[in-house]
PDB file of C-alpha atoms in Angstrom:
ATOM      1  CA  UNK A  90     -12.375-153.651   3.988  1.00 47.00           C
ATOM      2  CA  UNK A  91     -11.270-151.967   7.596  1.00 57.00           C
ATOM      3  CA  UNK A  92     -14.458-150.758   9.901  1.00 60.00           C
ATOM      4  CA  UNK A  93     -12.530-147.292   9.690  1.00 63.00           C
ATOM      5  CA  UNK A  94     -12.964-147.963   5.412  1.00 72.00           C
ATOM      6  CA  UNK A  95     -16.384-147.985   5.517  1.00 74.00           C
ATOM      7  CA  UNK A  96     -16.895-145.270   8.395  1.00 76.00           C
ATOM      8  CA  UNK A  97     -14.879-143.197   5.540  1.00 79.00           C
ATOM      9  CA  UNK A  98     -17.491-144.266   2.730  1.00 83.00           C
ATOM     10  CA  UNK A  99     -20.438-143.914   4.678  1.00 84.00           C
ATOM     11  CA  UNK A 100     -19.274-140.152   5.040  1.00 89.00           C
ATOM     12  CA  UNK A 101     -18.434-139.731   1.554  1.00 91.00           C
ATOM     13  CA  UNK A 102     -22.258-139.031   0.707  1.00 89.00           C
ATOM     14  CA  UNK A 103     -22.639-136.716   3.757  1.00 92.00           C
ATOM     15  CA  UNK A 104     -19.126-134.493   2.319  1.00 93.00           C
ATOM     16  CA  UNK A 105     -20.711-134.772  -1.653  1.00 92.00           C
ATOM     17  CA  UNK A 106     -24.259-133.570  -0.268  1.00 91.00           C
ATOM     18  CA  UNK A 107     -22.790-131.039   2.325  1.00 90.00           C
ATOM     19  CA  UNK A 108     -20.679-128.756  -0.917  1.00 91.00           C
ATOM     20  CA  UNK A 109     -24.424-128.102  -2.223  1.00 89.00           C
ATOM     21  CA  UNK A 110     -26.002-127.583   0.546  1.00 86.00           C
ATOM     22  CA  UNK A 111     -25.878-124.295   2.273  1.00 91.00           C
ATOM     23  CA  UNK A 112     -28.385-123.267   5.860  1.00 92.00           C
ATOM     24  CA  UNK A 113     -31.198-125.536   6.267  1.00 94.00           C
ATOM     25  CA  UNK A 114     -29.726-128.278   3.838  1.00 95.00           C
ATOM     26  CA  UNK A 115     -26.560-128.345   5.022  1.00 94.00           C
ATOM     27  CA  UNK A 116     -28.396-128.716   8.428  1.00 96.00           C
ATOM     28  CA  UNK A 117     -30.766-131.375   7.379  1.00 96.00           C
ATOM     29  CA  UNK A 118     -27.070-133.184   6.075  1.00 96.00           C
ATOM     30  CA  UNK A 119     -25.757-133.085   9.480  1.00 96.00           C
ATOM     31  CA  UNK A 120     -28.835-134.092  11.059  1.00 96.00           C
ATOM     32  CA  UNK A 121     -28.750-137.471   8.652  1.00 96.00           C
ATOM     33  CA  UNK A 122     -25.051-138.050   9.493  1.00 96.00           C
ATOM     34  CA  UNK A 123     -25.175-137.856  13.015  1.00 96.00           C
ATOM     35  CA  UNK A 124     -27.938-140.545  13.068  1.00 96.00           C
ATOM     36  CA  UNK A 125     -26.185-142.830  10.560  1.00 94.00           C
ATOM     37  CA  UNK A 126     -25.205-146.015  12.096  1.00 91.00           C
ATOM     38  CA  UNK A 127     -21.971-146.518   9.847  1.00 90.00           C
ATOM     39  CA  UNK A 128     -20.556-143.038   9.916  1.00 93.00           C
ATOM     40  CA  UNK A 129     -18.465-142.473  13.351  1.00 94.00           C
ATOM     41  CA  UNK A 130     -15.903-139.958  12.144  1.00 92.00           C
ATOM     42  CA  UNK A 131     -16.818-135.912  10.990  1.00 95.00           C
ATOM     43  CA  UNK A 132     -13.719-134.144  10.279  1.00 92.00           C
ATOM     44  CA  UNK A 133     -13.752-133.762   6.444  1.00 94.00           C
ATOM     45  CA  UNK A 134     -17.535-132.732   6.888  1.00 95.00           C
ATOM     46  CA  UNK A 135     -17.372-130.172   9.369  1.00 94.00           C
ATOM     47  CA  UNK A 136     -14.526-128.793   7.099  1.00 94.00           C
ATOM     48  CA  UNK A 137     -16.904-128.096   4.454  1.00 94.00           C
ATOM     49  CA  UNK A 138     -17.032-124.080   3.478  1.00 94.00           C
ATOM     50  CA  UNK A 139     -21.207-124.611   3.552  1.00 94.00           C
ATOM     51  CA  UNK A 140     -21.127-126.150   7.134  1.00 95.00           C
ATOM     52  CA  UNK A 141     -18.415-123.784   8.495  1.00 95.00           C
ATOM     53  CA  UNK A 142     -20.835-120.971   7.354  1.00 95.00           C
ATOM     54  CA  UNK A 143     -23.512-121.945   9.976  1.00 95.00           C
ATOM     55  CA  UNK A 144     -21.520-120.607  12.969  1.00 94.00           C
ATOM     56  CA  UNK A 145     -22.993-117.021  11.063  1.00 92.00           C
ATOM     57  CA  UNK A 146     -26.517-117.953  11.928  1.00 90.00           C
ATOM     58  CA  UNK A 147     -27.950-117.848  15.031  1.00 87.00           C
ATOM     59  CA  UNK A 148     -30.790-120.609  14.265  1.00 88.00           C
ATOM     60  CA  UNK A 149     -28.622-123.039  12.538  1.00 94.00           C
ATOM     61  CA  UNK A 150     -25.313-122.770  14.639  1.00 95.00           C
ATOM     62  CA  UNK A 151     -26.179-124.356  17.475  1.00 96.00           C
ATOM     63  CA  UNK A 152     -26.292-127.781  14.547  1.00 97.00           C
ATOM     64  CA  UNK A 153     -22.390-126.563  13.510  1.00 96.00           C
ATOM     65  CA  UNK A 154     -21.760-127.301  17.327  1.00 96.00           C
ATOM     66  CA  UNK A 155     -23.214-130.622  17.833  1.00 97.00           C
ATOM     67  CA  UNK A 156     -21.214-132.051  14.854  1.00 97.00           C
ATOM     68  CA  UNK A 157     -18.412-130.914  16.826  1.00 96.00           C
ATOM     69  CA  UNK A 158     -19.537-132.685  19.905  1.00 97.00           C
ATOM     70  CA  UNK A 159     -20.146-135.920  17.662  1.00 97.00           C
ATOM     71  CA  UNK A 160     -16.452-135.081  15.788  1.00 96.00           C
ATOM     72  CA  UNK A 161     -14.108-135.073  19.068  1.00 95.00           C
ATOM     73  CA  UNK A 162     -16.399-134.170  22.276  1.00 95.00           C
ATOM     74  CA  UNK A 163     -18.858-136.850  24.454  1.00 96.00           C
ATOM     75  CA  UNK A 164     -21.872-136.860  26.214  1.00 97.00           C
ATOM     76  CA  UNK A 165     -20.275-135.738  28.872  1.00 97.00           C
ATOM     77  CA  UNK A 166     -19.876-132.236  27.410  1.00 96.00           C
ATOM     78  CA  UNK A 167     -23.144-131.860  25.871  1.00 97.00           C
ATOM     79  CA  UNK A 168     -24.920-132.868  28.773  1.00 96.00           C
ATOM     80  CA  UNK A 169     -22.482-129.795  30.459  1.00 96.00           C
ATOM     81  CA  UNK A 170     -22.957-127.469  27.456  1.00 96.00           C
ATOM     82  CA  UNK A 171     -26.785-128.065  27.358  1.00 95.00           C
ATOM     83  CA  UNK A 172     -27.711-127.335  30.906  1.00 95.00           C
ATOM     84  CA  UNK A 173     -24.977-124.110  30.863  1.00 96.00           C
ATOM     85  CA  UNK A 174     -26.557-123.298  28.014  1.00 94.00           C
ATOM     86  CA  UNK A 175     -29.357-124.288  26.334  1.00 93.00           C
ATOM     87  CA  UNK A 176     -29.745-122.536  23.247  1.00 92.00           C
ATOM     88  CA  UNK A 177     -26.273-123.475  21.633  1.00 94.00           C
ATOM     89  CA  UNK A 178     -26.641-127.031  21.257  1.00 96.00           C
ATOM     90  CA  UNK A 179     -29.688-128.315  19.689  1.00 96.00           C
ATOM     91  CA  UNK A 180     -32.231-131.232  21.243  1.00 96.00           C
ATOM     92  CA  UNK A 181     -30.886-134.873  20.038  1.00 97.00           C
ATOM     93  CA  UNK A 182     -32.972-137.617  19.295  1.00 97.00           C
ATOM     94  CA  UNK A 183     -32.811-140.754  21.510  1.00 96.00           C
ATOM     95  CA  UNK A 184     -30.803-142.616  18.060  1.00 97.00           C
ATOM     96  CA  UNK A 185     -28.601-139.281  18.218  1.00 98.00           C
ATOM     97  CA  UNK A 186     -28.282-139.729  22.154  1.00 98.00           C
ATOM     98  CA  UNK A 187     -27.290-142.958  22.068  1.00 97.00           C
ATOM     99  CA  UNK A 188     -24.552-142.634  19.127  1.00 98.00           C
ATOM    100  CA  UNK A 189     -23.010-139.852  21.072  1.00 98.00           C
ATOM    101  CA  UNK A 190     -22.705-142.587  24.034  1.00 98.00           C
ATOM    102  CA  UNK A 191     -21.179-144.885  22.017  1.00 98.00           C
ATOM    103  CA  UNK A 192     -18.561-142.443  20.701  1.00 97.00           C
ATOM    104  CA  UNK A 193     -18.174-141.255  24.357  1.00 97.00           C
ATOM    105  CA  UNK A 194     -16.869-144.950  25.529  1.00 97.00           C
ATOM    106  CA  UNK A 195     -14.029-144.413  22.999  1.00 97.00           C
ATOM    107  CA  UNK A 196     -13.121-141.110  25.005  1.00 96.00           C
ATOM    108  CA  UNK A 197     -13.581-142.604  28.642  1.00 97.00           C
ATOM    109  CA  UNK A 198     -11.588-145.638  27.581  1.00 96.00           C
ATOM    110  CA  UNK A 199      -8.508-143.367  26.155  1.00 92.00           C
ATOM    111  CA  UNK A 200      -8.301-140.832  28.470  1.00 91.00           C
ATOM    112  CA  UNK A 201     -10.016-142.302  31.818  1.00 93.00           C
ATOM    113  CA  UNK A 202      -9.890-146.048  31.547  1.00 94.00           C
ATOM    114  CA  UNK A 203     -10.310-146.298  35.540  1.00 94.00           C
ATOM    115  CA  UNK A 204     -13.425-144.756  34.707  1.00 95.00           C
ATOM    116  CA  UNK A 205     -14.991-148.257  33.147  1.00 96.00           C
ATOM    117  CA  UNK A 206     -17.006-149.154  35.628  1.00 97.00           C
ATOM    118  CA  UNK A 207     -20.343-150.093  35.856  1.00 97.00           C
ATOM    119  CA  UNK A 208     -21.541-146.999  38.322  1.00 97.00           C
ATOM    120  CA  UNK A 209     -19.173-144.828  36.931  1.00 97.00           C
ATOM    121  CA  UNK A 210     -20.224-145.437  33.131  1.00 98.00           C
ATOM    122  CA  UNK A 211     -23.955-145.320  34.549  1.00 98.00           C
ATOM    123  CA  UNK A 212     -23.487-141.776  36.078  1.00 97.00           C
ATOM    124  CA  UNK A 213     -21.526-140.733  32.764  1.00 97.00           C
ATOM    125  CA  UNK A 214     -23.759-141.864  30.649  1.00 98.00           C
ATOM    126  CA  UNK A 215     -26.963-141.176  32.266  1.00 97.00           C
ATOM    127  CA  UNK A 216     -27.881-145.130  31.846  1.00 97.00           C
ATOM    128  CA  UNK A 217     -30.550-145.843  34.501  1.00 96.00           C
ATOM    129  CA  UNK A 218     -30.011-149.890  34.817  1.00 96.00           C
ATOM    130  CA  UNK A 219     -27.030-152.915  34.068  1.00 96.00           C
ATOM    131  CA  UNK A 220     -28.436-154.195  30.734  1.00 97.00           C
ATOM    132  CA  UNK A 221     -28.953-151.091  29.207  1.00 97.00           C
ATOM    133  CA  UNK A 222     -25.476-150.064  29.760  1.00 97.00           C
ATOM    134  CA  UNK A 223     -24.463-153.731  28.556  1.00 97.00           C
ATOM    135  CA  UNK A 224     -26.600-153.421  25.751  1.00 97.00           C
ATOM    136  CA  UNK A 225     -24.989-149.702  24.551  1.00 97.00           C
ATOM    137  CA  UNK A 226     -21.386-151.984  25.513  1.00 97.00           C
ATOM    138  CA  UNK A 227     -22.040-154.868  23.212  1.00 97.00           C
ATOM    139  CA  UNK A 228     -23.606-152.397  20.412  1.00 96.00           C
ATOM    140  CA  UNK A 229     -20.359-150.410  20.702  1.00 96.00           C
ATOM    141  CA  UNK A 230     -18.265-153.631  20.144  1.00 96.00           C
ATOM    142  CA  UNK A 231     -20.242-154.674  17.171  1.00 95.00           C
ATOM    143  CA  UNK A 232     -19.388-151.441  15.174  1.00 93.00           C
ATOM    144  CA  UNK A 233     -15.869-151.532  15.645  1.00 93.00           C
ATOM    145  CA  UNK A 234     -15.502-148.912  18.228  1.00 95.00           C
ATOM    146  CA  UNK A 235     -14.030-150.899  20.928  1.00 95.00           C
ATOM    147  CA  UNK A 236     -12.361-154.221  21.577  1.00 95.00           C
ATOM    148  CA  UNK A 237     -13.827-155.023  25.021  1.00 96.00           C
ATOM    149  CA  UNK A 238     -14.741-157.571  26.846  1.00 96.00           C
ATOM    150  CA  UNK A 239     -17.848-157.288  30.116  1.00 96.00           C
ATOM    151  CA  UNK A 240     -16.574-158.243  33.562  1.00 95.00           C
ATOM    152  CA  UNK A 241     -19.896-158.922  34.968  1.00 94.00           C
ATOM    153  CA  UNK A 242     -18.470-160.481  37.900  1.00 94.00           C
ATOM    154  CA  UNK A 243     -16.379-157.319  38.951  1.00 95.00           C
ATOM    155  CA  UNK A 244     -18.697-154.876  37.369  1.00 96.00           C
ATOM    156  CA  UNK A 245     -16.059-153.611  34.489  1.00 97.00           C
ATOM    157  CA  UNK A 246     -15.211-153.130  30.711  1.00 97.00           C
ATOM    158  CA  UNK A 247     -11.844-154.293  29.821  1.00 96.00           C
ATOM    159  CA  UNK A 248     -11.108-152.707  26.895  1.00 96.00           C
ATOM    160  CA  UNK A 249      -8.205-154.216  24.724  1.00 95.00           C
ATOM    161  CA  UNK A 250      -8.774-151.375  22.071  1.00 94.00           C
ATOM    162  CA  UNK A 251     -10.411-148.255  20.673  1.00 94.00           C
ATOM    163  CA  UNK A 252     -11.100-147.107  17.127  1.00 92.00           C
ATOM    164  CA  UNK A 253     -10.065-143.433  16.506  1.00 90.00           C
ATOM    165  CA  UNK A 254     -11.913-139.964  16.608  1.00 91.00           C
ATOM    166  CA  UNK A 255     -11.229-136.789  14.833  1.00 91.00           C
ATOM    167  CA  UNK A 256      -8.783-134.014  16.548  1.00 88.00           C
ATOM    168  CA  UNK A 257      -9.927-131.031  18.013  1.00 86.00           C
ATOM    169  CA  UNK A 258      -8.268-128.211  17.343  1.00 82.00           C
ATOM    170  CA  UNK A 259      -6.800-127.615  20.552  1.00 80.00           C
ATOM    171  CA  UNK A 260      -5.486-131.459  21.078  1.00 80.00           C
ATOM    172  CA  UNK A 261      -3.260-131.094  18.199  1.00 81.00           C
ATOM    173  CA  UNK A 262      -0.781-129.129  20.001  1.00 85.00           C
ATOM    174  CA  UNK A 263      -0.789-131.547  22.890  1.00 82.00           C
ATOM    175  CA  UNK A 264       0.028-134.225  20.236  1.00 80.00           C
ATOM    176  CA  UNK A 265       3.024-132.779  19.137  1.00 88.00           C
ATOM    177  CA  UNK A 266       3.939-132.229  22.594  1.00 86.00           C
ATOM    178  CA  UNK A 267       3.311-135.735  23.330  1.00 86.00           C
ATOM    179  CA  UNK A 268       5.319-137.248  20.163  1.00 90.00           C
ATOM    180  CA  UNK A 269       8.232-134.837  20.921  1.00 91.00           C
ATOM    181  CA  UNK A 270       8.759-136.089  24.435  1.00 92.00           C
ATOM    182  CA  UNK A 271       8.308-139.643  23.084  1.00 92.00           C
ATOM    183  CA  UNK A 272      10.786-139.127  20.320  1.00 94.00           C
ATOM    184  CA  UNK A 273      13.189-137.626  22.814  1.00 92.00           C
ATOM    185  CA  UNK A 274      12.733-140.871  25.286  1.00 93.00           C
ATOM    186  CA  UNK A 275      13.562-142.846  22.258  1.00 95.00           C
ATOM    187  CA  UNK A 276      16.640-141.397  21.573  1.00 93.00           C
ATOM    188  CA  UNK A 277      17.789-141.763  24.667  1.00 92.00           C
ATOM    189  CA  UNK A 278      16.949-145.134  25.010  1.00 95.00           C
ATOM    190  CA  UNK A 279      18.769-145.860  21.826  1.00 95.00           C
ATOM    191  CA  UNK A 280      21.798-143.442  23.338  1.00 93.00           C
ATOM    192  CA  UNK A 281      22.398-145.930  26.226  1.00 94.00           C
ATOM    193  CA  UNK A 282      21.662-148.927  23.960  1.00 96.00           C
ATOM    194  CA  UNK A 283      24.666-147.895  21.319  1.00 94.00           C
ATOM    195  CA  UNK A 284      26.757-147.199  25.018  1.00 93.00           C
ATOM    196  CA  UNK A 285      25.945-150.286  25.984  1.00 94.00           C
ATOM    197  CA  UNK A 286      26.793-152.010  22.819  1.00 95.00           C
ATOM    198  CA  UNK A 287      30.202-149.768  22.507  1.00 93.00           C
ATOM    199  CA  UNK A 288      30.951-150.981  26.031  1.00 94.00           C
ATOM    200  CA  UNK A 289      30.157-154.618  25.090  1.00 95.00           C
ATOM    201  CA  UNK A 290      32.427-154.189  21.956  1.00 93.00           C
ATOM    202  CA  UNK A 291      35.407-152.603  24.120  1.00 92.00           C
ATOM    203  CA  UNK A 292      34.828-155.593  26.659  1.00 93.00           C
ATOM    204  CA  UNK A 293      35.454-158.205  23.760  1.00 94.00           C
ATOM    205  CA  UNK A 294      38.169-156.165  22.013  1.00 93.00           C
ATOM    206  CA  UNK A 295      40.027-156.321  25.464  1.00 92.00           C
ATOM    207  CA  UNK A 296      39.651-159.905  26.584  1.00 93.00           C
ATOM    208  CA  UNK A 297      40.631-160.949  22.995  1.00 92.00           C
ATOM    209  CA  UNK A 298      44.025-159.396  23.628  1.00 92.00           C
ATOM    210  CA  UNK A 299      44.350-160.387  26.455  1.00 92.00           C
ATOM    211  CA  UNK A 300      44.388-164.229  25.091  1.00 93.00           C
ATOM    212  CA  UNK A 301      46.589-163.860  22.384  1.00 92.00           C
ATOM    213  CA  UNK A 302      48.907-162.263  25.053  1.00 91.00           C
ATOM    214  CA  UNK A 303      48.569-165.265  27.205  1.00 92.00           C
ATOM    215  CA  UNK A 304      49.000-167.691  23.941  1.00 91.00           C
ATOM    216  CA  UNK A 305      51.876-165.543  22.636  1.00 89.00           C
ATOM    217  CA  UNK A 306      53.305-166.175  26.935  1.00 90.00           C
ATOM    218  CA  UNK A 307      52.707-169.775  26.747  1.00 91.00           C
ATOM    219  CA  UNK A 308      54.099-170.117  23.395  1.00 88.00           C
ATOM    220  CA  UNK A 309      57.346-168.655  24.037  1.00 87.00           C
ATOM    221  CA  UNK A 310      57.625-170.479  27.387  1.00 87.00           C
ATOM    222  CA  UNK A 311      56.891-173.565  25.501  1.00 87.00           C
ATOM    223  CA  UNK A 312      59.880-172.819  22.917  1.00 85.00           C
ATOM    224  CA  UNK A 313      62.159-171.924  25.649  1.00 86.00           C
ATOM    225  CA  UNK A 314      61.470-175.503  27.365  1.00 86.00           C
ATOM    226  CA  UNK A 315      62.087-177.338  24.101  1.00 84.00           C
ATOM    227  CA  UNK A 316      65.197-175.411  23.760  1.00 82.00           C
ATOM    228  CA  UNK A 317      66.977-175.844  27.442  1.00 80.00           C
ATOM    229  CA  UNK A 318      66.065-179.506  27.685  1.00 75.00           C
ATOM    230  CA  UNK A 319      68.036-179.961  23.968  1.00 71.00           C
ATOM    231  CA  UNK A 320      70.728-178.286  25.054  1.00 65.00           C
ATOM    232  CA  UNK A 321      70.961-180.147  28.058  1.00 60.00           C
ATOM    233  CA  UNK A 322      71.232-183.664  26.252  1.00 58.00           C
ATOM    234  CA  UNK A 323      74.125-182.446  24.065  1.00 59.00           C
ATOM    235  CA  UNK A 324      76.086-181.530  27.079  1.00 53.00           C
ATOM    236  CA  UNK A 325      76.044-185.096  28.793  1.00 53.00           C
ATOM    237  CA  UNK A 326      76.755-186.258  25.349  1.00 55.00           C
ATOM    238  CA  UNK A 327      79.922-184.402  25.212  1.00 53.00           C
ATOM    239  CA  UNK A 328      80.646-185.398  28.863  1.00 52.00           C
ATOM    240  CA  UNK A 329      80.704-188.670  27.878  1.00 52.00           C
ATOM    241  CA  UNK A 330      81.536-189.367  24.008  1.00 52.00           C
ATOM    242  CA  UNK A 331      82.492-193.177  24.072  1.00 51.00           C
ATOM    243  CA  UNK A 332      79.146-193.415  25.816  1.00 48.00           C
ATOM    244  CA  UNK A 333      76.478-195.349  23.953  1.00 49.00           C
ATOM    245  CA  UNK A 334      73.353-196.787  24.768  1.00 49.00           C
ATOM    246  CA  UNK A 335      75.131-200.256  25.790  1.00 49.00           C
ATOM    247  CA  UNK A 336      78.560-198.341  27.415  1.00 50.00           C
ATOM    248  CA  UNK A 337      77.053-197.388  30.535  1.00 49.00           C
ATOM    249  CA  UNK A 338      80.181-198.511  32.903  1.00 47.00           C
ATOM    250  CA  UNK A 339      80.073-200.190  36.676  1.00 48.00           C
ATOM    251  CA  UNK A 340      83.287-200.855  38.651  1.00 49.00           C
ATOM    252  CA  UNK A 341      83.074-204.199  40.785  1.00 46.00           C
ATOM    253  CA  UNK A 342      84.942-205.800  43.138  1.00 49.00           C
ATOM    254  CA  UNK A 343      85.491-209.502  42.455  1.00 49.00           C
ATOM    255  CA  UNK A 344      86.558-210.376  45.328  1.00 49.00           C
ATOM    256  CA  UNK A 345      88.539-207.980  48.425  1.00 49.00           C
ATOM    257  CA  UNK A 346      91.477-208.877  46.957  1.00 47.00           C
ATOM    258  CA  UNK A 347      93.785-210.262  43.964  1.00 50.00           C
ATOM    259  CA  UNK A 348      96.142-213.272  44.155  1.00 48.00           C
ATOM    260  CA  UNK A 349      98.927-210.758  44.911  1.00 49.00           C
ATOM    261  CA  UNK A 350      96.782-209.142  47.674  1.00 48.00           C
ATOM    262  CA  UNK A 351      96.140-205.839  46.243  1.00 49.00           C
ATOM    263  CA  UNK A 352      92.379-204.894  44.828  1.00 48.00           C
ATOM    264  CA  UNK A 353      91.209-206.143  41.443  1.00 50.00           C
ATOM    265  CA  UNK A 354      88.710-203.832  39.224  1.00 47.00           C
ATOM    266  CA  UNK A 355      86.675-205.857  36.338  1.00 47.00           C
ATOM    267  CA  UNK A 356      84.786-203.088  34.341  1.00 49.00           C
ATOM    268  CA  UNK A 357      81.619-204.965  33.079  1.00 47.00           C
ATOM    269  CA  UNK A 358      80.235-203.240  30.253  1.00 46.00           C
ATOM    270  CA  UNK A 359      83.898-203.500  28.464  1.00 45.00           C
ATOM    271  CA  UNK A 360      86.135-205.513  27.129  1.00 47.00           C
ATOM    272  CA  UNK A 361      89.047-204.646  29.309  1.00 47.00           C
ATOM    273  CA  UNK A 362      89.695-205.791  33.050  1.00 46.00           C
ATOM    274  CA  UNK A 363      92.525-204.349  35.144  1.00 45.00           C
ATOM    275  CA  UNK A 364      94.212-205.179  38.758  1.00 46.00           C
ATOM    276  CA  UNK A 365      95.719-202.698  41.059  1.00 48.00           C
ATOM    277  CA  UNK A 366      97.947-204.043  43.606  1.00 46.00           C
ATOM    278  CA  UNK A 367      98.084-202.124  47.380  1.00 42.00           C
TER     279      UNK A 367
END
């Protein structure tokens, strides 16, 4: 079972208790799931018909708002809400306090991550020393809200990962915006890619014509040698058709001349010998 599972179950008695429970029970709900320590998400109770209808009364509204603040706001803003106003947002207890600071880490981490420092969490937070903020760190790791590790060397949370919050209202817009822009950056990242693979295709197309041209070339060229250096042979053999492989023919002198003076020819090679006289 998933930490977001069980954040879902624990609310399931909060949503089944909140559709009876109109005014000061449906305040007394919130009250009890705001301080559980397994419920960290709020959406599907502050939905609820009975818990809308708080926002009508002025001594139970200001209950209707800090669910809100625990469903997508921080400390931040209820420590800005309170002092602007005082009477719309209700006194928390120190367990209430303290949950709301853990949820607030998941907002300082996603939105302002240079933010995780120790003096900066400290003034965030209103956390007087180190080991209390540690302390709210750790407890914050071991409910599954972050994935963090303490830097105590350089005085920072690196955070790896956050679990989710609810939506407000206004931040869906901004989502959509958001997803639009990164589904257009995708498709133009997958544009350049099918270019790129069109171009690579092209590339290969070419240089595979280009060497069955040059085999087709050499090929021919080949034939054409085979051809030219047959046709040469048959024209010495014509040249020369009482010509075999033991004809080949020499004309030598003897001797510078005959016994009737003139030059005598032997032709070795043959049969035949013949004088010449001068």
């Amino acid at each position: 079972m998933t930490d977001s599972t069980k954040s879902l179950q624990a609310l399931e008695e909060f949503i089944l208790l909140g559709k009876s429970a109109p005014g000061a029970a449906a305040v007394a709900n919130i009250q009890k799931c705001i301080s559980s320590p397994n419920c960290f998400v709020f959406a599907e109770l502050l939905e609820l018909s009975n818990v809308q209808a708080l926002q009508n009364d002025p001594e139970h509204s200001k209950w209707l708002e800090a669910l809100k603040l625990f469903a997508y706001g921080s400390y931040m803003d209820y420590k800005k809400q309170k002092t602007a106003s005082p009477d719309t947002l209700p006194d928390l207890s120190d367990v209430q306090l303290t949950k709301l600071k853990q949820l607030s880490l998941i907002t300082i981490a996603s939105t302002e991550p240079h933010k995780l420092t120790y003096p900066s969490l400290q003034s965030l937070l209103d956390i007087p020393n180190t080991r209390l903020l540690e302390d709210l760190i750790i407890s914050a790791i071991y409910a599954s809200l972050l994935d963090a590790k303490l830097d105590t060397a350089n005085q920072r949370v690196e955070v790896s990962s956050t679990a989710g919050r609810d939506v407000a209202p206004g931040d869906i817009t901004n989502m959509i915006s958001a997803l639009e822009a990164w589904s257009s950056s995708c498709s133009d990242v997958l544009t350049e890619i099918e270019a790129q693979i069109a171009s690579i295709q092209a590339s290969a197309v070419a240089q595979r014509k280009e060497q069955v041209t040059y085999e087709k070339q050499v090929e021919e060229k080949r034939k054409a040698a085979e051809k030219d250096g047959s046709k040469g042979k048959r024209v010495i053999d014509h040249d020369h058709p009482g010509l075999g492989p033991g004809d080949d023919e020499m004309d030598l002198d003897d001797g510078p001349f005959d016994d009737q003076g003139g030059a005598r020819k032997t032709r070795k090679g043959g049969n035949k010998m013949f004088s010449r006289k001068r």
